[in-house]
Each structure stands twice: as structure tokens, then as C-alpha cells.
Coordinates of C-alpha atoms and ligand atoms in Angstrom, one line a residue:
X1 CA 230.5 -58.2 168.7
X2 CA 233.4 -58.3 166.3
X3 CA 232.1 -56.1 163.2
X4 CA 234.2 -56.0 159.8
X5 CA 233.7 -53.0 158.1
X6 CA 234.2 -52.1 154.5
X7 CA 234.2 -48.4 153.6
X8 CA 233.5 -47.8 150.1
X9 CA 235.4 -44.9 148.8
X10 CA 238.5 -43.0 149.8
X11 CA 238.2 -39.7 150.2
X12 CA 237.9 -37.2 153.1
X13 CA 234.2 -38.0 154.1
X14 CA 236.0 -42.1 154.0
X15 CA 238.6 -40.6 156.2
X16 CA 236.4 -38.7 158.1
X17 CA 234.5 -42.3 158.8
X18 CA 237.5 -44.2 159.3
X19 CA 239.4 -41.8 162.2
X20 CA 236.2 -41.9 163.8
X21 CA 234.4 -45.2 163.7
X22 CA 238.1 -46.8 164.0
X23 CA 238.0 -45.8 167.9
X24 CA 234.2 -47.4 168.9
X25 CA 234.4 -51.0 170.5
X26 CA 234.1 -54.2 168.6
X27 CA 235.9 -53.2 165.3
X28 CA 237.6 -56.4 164.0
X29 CA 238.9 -55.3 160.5
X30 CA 238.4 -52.1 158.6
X31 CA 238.9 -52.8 154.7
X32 CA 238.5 -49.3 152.5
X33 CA 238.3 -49.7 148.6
X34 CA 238.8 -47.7 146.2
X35 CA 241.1 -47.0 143.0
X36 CA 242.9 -44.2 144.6
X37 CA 245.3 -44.1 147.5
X38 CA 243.5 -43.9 150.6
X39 CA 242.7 -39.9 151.3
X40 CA 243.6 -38.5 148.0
X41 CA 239.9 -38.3 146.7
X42 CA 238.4 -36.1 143.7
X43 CA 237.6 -32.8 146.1
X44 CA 241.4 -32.6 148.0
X45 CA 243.4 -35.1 146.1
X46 CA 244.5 -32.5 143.4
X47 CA 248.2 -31.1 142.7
X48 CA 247.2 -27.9 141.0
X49 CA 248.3 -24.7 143.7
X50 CA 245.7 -23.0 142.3
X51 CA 242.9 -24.5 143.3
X52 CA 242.0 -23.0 146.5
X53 CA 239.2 -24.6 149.7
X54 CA 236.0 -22.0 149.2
X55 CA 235.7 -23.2 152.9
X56 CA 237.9 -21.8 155.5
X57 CA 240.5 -24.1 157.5
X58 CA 237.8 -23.4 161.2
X59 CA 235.4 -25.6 158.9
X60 CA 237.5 -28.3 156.5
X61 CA 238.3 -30.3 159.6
X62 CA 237.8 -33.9 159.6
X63 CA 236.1 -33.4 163.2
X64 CA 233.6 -31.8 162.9
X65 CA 233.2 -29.5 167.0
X66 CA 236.0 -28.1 168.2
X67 CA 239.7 -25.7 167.4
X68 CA 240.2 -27.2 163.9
X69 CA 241.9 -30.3 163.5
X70 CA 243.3 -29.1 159.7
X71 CA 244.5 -26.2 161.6
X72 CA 246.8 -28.0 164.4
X73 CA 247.9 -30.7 161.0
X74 CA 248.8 -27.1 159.2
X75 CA 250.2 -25.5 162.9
X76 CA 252.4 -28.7 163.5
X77 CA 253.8 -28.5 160.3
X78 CA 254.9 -25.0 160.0
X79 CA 251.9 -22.8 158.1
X80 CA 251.5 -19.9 159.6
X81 CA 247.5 -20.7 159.2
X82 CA 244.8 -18.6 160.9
X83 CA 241.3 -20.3 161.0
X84 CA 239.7 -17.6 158.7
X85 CA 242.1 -18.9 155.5
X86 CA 241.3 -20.2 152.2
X87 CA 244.5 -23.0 152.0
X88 CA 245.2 -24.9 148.6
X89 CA 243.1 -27.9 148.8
X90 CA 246.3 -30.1 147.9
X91 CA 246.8 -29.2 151.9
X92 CA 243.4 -30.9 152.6
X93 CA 244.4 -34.3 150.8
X94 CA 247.9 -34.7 152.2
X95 CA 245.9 -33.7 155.6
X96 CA 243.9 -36.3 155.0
X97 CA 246.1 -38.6 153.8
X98 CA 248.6 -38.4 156.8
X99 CA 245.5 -38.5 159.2
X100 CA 244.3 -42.1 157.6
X101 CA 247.9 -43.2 157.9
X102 CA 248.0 -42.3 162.0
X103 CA 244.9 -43.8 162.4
X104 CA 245.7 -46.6 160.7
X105 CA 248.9 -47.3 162.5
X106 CA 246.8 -46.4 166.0
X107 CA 244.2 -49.5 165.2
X108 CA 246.9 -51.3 163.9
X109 CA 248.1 -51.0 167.7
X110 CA 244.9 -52.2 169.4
X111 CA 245.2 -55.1 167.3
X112 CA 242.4 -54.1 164.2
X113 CA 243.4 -55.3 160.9
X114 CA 243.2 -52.2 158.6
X115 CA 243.7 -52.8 154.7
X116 CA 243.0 -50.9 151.5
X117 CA 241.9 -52.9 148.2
X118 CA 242.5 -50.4 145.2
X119 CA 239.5 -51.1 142.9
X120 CA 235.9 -50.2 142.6
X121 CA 233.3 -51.4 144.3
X122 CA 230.0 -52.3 141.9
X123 CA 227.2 -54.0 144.2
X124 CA 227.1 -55.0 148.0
X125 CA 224.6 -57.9 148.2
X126 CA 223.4 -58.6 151.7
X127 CA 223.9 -62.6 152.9
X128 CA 223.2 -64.8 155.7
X129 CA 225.9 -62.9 158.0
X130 CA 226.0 -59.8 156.7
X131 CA 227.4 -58.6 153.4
X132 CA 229.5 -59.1 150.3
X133 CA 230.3 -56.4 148.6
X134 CA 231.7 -57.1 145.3
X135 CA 234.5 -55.3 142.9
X136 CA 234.9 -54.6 139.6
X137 CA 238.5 -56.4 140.2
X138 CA 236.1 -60.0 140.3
X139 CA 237.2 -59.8 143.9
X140 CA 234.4 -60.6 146.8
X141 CA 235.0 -59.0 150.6
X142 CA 233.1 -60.2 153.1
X143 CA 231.7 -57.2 155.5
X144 CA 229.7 -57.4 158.9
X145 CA 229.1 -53.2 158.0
X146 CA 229.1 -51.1 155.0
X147 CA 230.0 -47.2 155.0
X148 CA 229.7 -46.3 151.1
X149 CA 231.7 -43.1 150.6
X150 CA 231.3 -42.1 147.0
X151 CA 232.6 -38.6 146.0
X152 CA 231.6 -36.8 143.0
X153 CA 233.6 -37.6 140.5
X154 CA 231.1 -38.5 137.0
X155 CA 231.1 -35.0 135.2
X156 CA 227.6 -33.5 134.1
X157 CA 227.7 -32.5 130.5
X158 CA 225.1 -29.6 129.8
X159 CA 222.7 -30.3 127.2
X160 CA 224.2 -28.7 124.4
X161 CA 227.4 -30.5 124.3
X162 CA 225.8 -34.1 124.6
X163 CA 226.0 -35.0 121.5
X164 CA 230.2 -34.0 121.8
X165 CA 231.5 -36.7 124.3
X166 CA 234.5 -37.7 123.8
X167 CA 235.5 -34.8 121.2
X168 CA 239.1 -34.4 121.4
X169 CA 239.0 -30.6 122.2
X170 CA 235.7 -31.0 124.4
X171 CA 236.9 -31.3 128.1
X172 CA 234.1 -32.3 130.0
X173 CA 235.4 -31.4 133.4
X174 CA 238.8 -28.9 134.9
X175 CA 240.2 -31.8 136.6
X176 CA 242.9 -32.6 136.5
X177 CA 243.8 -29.4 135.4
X178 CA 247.3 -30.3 134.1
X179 CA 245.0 -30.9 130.8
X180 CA 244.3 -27.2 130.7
X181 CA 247.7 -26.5 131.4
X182 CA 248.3 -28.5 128.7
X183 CA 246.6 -26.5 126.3
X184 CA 248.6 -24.0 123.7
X185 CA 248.9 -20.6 124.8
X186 CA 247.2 -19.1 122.6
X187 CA 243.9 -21.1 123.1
X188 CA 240.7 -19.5 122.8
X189 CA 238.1 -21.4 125.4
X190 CA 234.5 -21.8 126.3
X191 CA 234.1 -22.4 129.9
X192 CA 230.7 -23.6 130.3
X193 CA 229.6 -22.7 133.5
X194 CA 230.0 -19.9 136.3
X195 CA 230.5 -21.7 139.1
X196 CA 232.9 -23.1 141.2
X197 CA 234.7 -25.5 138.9
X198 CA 233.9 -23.1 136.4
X199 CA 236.1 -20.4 138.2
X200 CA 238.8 -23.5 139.1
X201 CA 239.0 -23.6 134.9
X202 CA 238.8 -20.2 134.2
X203 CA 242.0 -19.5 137.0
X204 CA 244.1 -21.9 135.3
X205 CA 243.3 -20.8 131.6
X206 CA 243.9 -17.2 132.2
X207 CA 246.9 -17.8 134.4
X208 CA 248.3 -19.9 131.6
X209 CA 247.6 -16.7 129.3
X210 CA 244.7 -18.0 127.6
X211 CA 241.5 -16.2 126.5
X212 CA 238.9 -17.4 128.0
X213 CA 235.0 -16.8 127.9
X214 CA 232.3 -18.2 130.3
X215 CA 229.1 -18.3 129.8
X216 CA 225.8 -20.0 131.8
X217 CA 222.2 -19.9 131.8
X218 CA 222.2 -17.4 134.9
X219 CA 225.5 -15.8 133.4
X220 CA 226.2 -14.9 137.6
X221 CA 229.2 -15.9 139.5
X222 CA 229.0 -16.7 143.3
X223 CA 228.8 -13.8 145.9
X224 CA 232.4 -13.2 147.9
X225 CA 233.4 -13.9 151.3
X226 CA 236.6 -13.6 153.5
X227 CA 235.7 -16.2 155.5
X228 CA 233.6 -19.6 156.1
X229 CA 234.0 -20.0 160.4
X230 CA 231.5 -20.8 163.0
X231 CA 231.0 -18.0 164.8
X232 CA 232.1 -17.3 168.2
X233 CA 228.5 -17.5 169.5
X234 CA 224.7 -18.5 167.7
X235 CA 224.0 -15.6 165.9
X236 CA 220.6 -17.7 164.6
X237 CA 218.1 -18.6 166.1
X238 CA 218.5 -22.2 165.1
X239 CA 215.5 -23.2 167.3
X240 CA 212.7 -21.1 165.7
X241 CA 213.9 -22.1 162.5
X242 CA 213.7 -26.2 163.6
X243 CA 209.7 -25.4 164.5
X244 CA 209.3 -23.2 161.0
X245 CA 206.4 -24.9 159.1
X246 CA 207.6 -26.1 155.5
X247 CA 204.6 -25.8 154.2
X248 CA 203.5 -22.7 155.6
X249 CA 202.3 -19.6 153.0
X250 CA 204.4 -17.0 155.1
X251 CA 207.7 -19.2 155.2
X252 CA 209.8 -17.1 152.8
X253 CA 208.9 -14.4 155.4
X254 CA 209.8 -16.2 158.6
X255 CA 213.0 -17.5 157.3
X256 CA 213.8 -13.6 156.1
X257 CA 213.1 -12.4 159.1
X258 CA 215.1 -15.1 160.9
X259 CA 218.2 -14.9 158.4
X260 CA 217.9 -10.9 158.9
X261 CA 217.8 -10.8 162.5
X262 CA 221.2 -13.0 162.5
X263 CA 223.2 -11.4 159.7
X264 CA 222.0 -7.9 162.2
X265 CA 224.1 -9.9 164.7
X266 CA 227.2 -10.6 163.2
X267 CA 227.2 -6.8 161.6
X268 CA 227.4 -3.5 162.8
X269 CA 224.1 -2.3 162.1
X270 CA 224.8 -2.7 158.5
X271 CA 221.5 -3.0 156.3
X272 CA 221.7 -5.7 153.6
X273 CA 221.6 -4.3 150.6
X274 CA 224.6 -2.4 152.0
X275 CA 226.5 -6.1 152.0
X276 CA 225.9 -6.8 148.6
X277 CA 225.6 -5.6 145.2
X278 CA 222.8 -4.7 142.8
X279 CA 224.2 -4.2 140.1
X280 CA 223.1 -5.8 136.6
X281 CA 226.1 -6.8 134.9
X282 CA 228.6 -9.8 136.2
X283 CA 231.6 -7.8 136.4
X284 CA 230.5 -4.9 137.8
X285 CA 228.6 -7.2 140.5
X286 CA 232.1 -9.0 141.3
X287 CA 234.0 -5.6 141.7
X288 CA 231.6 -4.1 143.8
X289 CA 230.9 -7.2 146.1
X290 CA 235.3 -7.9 146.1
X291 CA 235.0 -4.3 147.2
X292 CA 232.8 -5.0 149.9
X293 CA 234.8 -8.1 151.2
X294 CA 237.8 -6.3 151.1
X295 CA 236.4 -3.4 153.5
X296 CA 235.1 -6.0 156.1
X297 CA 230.9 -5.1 155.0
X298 CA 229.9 -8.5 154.3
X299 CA 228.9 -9.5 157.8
X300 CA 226.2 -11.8 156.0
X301 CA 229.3 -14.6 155.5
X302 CA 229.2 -15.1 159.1
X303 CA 225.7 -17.1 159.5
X304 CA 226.4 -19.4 156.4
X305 CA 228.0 -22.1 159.0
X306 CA 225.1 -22.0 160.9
X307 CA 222.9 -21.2 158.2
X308 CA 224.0 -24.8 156.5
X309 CA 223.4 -26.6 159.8
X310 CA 219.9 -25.3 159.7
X311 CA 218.7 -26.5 156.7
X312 CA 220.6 -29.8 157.0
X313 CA 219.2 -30.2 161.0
X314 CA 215.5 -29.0 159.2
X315 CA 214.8 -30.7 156.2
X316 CA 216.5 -34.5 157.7
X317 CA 212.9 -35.7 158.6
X318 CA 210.9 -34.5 155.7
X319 CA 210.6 -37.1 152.8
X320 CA 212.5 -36.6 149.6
X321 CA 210.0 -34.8 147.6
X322 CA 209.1 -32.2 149.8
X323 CA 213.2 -31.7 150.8
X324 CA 213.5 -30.8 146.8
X325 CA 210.3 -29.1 146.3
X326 CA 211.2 -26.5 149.2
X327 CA 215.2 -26.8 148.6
X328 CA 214.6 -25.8 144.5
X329 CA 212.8 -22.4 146.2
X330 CA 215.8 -21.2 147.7
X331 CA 218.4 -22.8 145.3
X332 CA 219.8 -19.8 143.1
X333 CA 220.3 -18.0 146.7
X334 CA 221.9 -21.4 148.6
X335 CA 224.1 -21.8 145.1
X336 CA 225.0 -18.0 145.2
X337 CA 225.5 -17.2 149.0
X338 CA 226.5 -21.0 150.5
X339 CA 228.9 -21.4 147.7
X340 CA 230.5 -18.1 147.6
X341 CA 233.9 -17.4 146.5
X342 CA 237.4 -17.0 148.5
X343 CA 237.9 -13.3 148.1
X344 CA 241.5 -14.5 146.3
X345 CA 239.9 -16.0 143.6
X346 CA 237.4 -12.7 143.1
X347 CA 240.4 -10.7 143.0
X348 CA 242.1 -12.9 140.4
X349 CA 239.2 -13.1 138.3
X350 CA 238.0 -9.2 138.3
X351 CA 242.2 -8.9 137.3
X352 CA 241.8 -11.2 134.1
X353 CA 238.7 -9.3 133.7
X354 CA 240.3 -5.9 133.7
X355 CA 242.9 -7.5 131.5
X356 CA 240.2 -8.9 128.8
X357 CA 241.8 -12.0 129.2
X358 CA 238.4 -13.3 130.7
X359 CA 235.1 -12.1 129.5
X360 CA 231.3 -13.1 131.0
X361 CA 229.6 -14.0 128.3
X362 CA 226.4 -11.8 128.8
X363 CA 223.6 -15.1 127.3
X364 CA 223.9 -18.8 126.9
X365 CA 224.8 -20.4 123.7
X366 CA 221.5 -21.5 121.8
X367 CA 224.5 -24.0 119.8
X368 CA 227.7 -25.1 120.2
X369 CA 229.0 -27.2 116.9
X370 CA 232.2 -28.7 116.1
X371 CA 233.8 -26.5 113.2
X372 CA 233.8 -27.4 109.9
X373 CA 237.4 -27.6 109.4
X374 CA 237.6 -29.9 112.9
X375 CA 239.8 -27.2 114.3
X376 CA 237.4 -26.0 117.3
X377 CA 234.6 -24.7 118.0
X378 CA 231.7 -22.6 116.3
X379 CA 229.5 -21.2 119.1
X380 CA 226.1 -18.6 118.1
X381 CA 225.3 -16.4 120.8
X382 CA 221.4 -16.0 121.5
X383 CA 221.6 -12.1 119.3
X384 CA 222.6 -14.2 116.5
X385 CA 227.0 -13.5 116.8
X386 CA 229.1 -17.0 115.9
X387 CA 232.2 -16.5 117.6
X388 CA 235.1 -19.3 117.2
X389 CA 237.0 -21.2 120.4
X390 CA 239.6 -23.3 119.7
X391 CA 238.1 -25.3 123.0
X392 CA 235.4 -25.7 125.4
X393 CA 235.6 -26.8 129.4
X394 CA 232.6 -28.0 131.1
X395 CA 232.5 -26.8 134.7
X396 CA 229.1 -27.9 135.1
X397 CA 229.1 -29.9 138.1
X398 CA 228.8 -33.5 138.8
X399 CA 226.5 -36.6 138.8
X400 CA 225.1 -37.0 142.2
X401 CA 226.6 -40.5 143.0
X402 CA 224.5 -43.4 141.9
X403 CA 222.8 -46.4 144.7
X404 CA 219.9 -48.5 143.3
X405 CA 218.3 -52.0 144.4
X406 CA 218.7 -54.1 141.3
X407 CA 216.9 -56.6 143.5
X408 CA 215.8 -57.5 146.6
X409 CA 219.0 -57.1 149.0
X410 CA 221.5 -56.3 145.9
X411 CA 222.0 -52.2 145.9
X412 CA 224.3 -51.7 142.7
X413 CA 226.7 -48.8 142.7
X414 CA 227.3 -46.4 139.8
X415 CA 225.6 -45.6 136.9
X416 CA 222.6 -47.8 136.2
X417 CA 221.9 -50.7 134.2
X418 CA 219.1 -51.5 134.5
X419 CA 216.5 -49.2 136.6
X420 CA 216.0 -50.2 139.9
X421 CA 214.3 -48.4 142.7
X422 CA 216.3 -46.2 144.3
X423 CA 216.9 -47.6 148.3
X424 CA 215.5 -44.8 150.9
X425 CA 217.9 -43.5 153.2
X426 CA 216.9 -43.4 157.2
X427 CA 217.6 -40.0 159.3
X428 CA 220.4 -42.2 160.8
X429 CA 221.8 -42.6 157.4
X430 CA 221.1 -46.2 156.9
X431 CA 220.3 -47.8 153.7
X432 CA 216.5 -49.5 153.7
X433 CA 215.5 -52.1 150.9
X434 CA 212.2 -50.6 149.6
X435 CA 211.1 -54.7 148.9
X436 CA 212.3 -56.2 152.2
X437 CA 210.9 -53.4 154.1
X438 CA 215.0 -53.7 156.1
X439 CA 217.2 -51.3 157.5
X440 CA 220.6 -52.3 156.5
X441 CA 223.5 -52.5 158.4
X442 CA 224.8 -50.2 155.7
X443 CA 225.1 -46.5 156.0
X444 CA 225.5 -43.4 153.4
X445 CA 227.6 -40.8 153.8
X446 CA 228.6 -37.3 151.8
X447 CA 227.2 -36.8 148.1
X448 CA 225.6 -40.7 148.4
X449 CA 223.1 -39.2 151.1
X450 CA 221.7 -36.1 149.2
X451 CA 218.2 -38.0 149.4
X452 CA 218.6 -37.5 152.8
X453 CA 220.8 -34.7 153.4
X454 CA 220.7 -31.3 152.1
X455 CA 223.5 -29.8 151.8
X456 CA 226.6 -32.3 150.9
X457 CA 229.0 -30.7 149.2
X458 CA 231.2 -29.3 152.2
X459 CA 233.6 -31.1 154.6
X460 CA 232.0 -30.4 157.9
X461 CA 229.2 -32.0 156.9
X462 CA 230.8 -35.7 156.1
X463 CA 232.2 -35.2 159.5
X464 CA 228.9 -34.5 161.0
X465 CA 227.8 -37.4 159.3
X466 CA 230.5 -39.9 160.2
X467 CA 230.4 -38.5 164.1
X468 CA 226.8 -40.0 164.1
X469 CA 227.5 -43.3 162.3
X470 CA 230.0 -43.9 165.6
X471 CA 227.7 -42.5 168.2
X472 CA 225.5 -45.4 166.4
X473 CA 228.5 -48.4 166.7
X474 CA 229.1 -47.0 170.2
X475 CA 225.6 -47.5 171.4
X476 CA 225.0 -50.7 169.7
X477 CA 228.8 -52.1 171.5
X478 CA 227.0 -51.3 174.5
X479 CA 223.7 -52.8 173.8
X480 CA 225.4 -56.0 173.1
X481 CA 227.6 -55.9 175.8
X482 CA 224.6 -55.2 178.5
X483 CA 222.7 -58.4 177.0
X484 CA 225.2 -60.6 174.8
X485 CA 222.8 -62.6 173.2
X486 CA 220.8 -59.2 171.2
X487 CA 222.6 -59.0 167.8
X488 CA 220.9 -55.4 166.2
X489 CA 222.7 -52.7 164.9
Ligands
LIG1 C1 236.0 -29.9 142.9 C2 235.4 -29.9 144.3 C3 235.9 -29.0 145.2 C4 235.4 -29.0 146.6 N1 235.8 -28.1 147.5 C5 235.4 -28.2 148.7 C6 235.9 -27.3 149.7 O1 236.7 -26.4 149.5 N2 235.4 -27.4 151.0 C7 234.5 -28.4 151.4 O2 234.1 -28.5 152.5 N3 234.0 -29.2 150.4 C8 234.4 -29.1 149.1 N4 233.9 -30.0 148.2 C9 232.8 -30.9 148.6 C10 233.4 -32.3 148.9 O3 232.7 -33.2 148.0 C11 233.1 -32.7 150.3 O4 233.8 -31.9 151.2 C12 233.5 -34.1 150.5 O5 233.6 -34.3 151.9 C13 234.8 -34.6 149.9 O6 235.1 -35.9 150.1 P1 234.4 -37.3 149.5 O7 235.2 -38.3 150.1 O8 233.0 -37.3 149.8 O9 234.5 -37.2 147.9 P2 235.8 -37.4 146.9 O10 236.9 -36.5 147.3 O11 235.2 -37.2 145.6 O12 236.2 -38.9 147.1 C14 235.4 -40.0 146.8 C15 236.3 -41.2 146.6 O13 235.4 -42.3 146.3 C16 236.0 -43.1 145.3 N5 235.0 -43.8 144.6 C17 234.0 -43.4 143.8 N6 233.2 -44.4 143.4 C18 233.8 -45.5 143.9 C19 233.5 -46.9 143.8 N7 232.4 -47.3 143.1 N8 234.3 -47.8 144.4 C20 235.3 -47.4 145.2 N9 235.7 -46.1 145.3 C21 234.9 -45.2 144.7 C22 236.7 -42.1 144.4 O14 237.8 -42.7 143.7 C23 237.2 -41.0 145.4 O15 238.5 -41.3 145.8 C24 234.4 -30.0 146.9 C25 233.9 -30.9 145.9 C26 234.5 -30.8 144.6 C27 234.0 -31.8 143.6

């Protein structure tokens, strides 16, 4: 079986597929595609020294079990790097970059033709042999497999800035942020959002000397950590949680109990509400929860790895709608707990806080217009205040990446066109064409599989993903090499 594979998308979860499914029997060619230089994708391939991993180095590994692989890349190379750090993620891409070129080089060895086309891939349309996936270049590359890789990298816009695309002082996402850099000192910005990227903007602004204001519907910012490892041994019972009943009335009080009895694990005999703060009011919530990072009383951090297993590991079997009926439950916690903040960046932000560079905004705007002298911003506050900003940055998040079947065997990639129904995704990550009733010999992996995957957005995840799609070419090599004439994937 001589498969030739074309991976669709360059970033680390592409990387992560490449290094791994690179090694399994069988590979003839390996063709990746996408605009950007192999490794340097939307998450890691940024320049900015600012922008810090919210995931430590134990867990932004491109293999998924085991010491971390970043870590020996960062060891060799002279960081002194512990597994508990935050590192720039500029680190991650050239991490990933230099691991795509060895494992390039190492195929190249055992005789696999590795190539990279730099465009973008718009449809794969299956064929008599196997596929075609076509480019927005015209060009046509013929592929035995498709992994399709897609990142997120299509801003959200919120609502009330819509109408505004493509307004010269609207920027709809922080990256890259040499465009806030760019801005004059004495800017006066909107951040929309209180999130992640959000925090990326509001770093850079207020670094820059800028005053800054963000503002969101929940008006919270994430909770802080020191740390994002696996721990040293299961501190949850991952089993119980496997059997828990989705459905059940008394799940919120299983799961508590569960999460409770792990986070009593990892701490030392700290209740809870000892871990984490109470009180009202943004700032005040970030000082006293920095606070509590920086004393060591936020033994809660050390179950998210295993907490993020969990709910991936549970909710895989269950079909889409009852994944986002019982994941929207638990989503202000997952947003504020999984997603919390490198202690750095809470220290940095209470310091512009202290300052008044940065302010929370205590509401949501109920409008946001251009001004009428076209020189910013006039934003009303829900108590009736306008207040003036020379600029506003979305850090809203991103478009979940986009797969539908325009017809039967055709899956079309990015925004759509036309509607077609959206292709189901099987627990082994495959693509199956709701007409044909086929599983495709075409897998998803990171953001592309959120219909099937919880929770995306993190590293070790793609590598969890890409460990299984090889586990799968393994098996299959030795299928076909136990009875020749078989060809299944
Ligand atoms: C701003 C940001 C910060 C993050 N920080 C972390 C973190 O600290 N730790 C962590 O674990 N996770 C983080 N994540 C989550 C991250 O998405 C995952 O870790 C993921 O594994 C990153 O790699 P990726 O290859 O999936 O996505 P990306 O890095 O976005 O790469 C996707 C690539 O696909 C290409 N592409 C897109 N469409 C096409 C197309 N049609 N044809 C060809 N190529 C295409 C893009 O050009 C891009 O190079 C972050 C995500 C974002 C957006």
C-alpha cells in the first residue's frame, strides 16, 4: 500500500500529523499546503515577545505522552526551561518549524517524497482512486489520504461592530500585533473582549503606553494559574467520570463531587473558595486570585490537564447536539478555569490597572458608531455615558473553521457559498458524506473537529489527535500486508 497524503494546513496540529504519520509503513509522498511556511501557523507563528503560551511547556509538545518534546527542543538549545513555564509562543513556531524540517529530512532518507505547495486549499473531491484536492492557485494534487489541518484564523466580529468591517481604525483581530504597535502613542482604544486575545491586545497597547479600555458582555477575565502540567499521578477519577450519565438530573452534582475530590488531591486540604476569589468587581477579582497564584493556593490548576482529557475522552461518542447542549452548561466555567491566564500576564495587567492605563469597563456597549468628524470612535455605555476612542480591537475570538459537502463526494473548505450539509465527523476523526452514507479516507484534526471534539483549542490535543490518525495507518499497513489483496483504510 503506497498512500500519498496531502495535509491541508501548516500549523502545529499539521506538524503534529506530519512527525507522526511520516514514520507508519506505506507512506509514498507527503504534500502539506498552505500559504504559510510550513509550521509557522496563526496560534505559534507570531514575532511579538509578548505574547506568551497560556499552556505550560509539560503540555505544548508535539507528542502528546511522555518528558516534553518542546522542553528537550528548548534544553538542546540553551533555555534554561522548566516544564511548569509559560515560554513566548514565537518559541512554539520555530519549535515547530525546526521539528517539520528534521522530519522532513528523516523521510526524505527512507526514500518519501515530502513537498510543501504554498496556497490554499478550497475543495477535496473524492475520485475513482482516491482524491483531488483542489487550490485556490487552479492547481489539482492528487492524494490517496487527506489530513485537513485548518487553524483559526477568520476573526469573529461581535455584533455591534458588523456593520464597521473594514473601517480603517476598526481592527478586527490583535494579530499581528505590529498593527497595534503601530498605533500613535497616545491612542485611546476599545478592546472588545476579555479574553485571551483580548489580554494579547490589551498587553501590547498598554506596553506601548496607550489607554486602553476593555469591555465584554461578562465584563470577567480568566482565572490565574502558575502552571498547565499533567500531574505526577491521576488525581481524577477519570473512570467514574467516563460512566457519568449525560443526561442524568444529579450530573452537576456528580461531576462537583468528582472535580472536588481531585482538586482535594492535588491541595493541601485547602477548601475551594479558599483557591479562588469572590469578589464582584474585575480588578479586585484579578488581584486577589494573582495573589493566590503567587502564594502557591490554587491547587485547582493542577486537574485542568486531566480535567480536559475527561471531557474530550466523554463527550467523543455522543452526537453533536447533545455534545453542545451539555458543553454550553459548563461553558462560562470551561472558558474561565481551562483558559486561565499565565500568572505573568495577571501581573502585567493588574500593573496597567494600578497605573489607569487599563480600565474594565464595568457593562457592554449598547453602541459603538463611527464619529462624526471620522476621527474614531463614539461608544454609549449601558447608564447612558458616550465616551470617545480613537480605536477599537476585536479580541473576540475566531470562526470555527468551515467543511461542508457542496455535493455528493465534494466537501468545500472555507466560508460557504452555497449551504451544504455539513459532513459528520467519526470518533476516529474521519470525514463521512452524509449522501453517500461513506467514511472517507479523510481525517479532521484540531479546530476542524470541534463537531467531534470538545475541547480544541490546546496543543496536546492535535497531538492526541494525530497519535490516533497513525495508530489508524499503522493498523491498516498491517491489514494489507497480512492479506494484500484487502484495500480499506
Ligand atoms: C491566538 C491563539 C493562541 C493560542 N495559544 C495556545 C497555547 O498557548 N497553547 C495551546 O495549546 N494552544 C493554543 N492555541 C490553540 C491552537 O489553536 C492549537 O494549539 C492548535 O494546535 C494550533 O495549531 P493549528 O495548526 O491547529 O492552527 P494554526 O496555528 O491556526 O494553523 C493553521 C494553518 O492552516 C492554514 N490554513 C487555514 N486554512 C487553509 C486552507 N484553506 N488551505 C491551506 N492552509 C490553510 C493557515 O494558514 C495556518 O498556517 C492558541 C490559538 C490561538 C488562535
Amino acid at each position: 500500500m503506497h498512500r500519498e497524503i496531502v495535509i491541508i494546513g501548516g500549523g502545529a496540529t499539521a506538524v503534529a500529523a506530519f512527525t507522526q504519520v511520516v514514520r507508519t509503513p506505506g507512506i509514498a509522498s507527503v504534500t502539506t499546503v498552505d500559504p504559510n511556511p510550513v509550521g509557522l501557523g496563526h496560534a505559534f507563528g507570531v514575532t511579538d515577545p509578548m505574547l506568551l503560551c497560556n499552556t505550560s511547556v509539560d503540555v505544548t509538545s508535539l507528542h502528546p505522552d511522555g518528558p516534553s518534546d518542546l522542553l528537550d527542543y528548548l534544553t538542546e538549545r540553551g533555555w534554561a526551561a522548566r516544564p511548569e513555564d509559560f515560554v513566548p509562543r514565537y518559541l512554539v513556531g520555530h519549535y515547530c518549524r525546526e521539528r517539520y524540517l528534521a522530519g522532513r529530512r528523516e523521510a526524505e532518507r527512507q526514500g518519501i517524497a515530502v513537498s510543501h505547495h504554498p496556497a490554499r486549499a478550497t475543495a477535496v473531491r473524492s475520485t475513482a482512486d482516491g482524491y483531488r484536492v483542489e487550490l485556490a492557485d487552479g492547481r489539482r494534487l492528487a492524494a490517496t489520504d487527506v489530513l485537513v489541518c485548518l487553524g483559526l484564523d477568520r476573526p469573529r466580529l461581535p455584533e455591534l461592530l458588523r456593520p464597521y468591517d473594514g473601517h480603517p481604525r476598526l481592527l478586527p483581530q490583535p494579530y499581528p500585533t505590529d498593527r497595534l504597535r503601530a498605533l500613535p502613542e497616545k491612542a485611546e482604544v476599545l478592546v472588545i473582549g476579555t479574553k485571551l486575545s483580548a489580554i494579547d491586545a490589551a498587553l501590547v497597547l498598554c506596553a506601548g503606553g496607550r489607554r486602553t479600555v476593555m469591555a465584554s458582555p461578562s465584563g470577567g477575565l480568566p482565572a490565574v494559574r502558575t502552571r498547565l502540567c499533567r500531574p505526577g499521578r491521576p488525581l481524577l477519577d477519570s473512570r467514574r467520570w467516563q460512566r457519568l450519565d449525560p443526561r442524568a438530573e444529579d450530573l452537576d452534582r456528580e461531576l462537583t463531587r468528582l472535580l472536588l475530590r481531585a482538586i482535594g488531591r492535588a491541595g493541601s486540604g485547602l477548601g475551594l473558595r479558599a483557591q479562588t476569589s469572590s469578589a464582584a468587581v474585575g480588578d479586585e477579582r484579578l488581584r486577589e486570585e494573582l495573589a493566590l497564584a503567587a502564594a502557591g493556593r490554587v491547587p485547582w490548576q493542577d486537574v485542568i490537564a486531566e480535567v480536559i482529557d475527561a471531557i474530550n475522552a466523554w463527550t467523543a461518542p455522543w452526537d453533536p447536539a447533545l455534545r453542545a447542549e451539555v458543553l454550553a452548561r459548563y461553558r462560562g466555567l470551561m472558558s474561565r478555569y481551562i483558559s486561565s491566564i499565565p500568572a505573568r500576564n495577571a501581573r502585567l495587567l493588574s500593573g496597567h490597572l494600578d497605573t489607569g492605563r487599563l480600565a474594565l469597563a464595568p457593562g457592554y456597549p449598547v453602541g459603538v458608531e463611527p464619529a462624526a468628524d471620522d476621527d474614531g470612535w463614539q461608544v454609549e455605555w449601558p447608564d447612558g455615558r458616550r465616551e470617545r476612542f480613537t480605536h477599537v480591537v476585536c479580541g473576540t475570538g475566531f470562526h470555527t473553521p468551515q467543511l461542508d459537502v457542496a455535493a455528493p463526494g465534494l466537501y468545500r473548505i472555507g466560508p460557504a457559498v452555497t449551504h451544504g450539509a455539513a459532513p459528520a465527523i467519526t470518533e476516529e476523526l474521519r470525514l463521512c458524506d452524509p449522501h453517500r452514507g461513506s467514511v472517507e479516507r479523510i481525517w479532521v484534526l484540531g479546530a476542524a473537529a470541534h463537531p467531534r471534539t470538545a475541547i480544541v483549542n490546546y496543543l496536546n490535543t492535535a497531538a492526541k489527535q494525530a497519535q490516533r490518525v497513525a495508530a489508524q495507518f499503522t493498523a491498516t499497513a498491517a491489514t494489507a500486508a497480512a492479506a494484500p489483496s484487502v484495500l480499506a483504510a
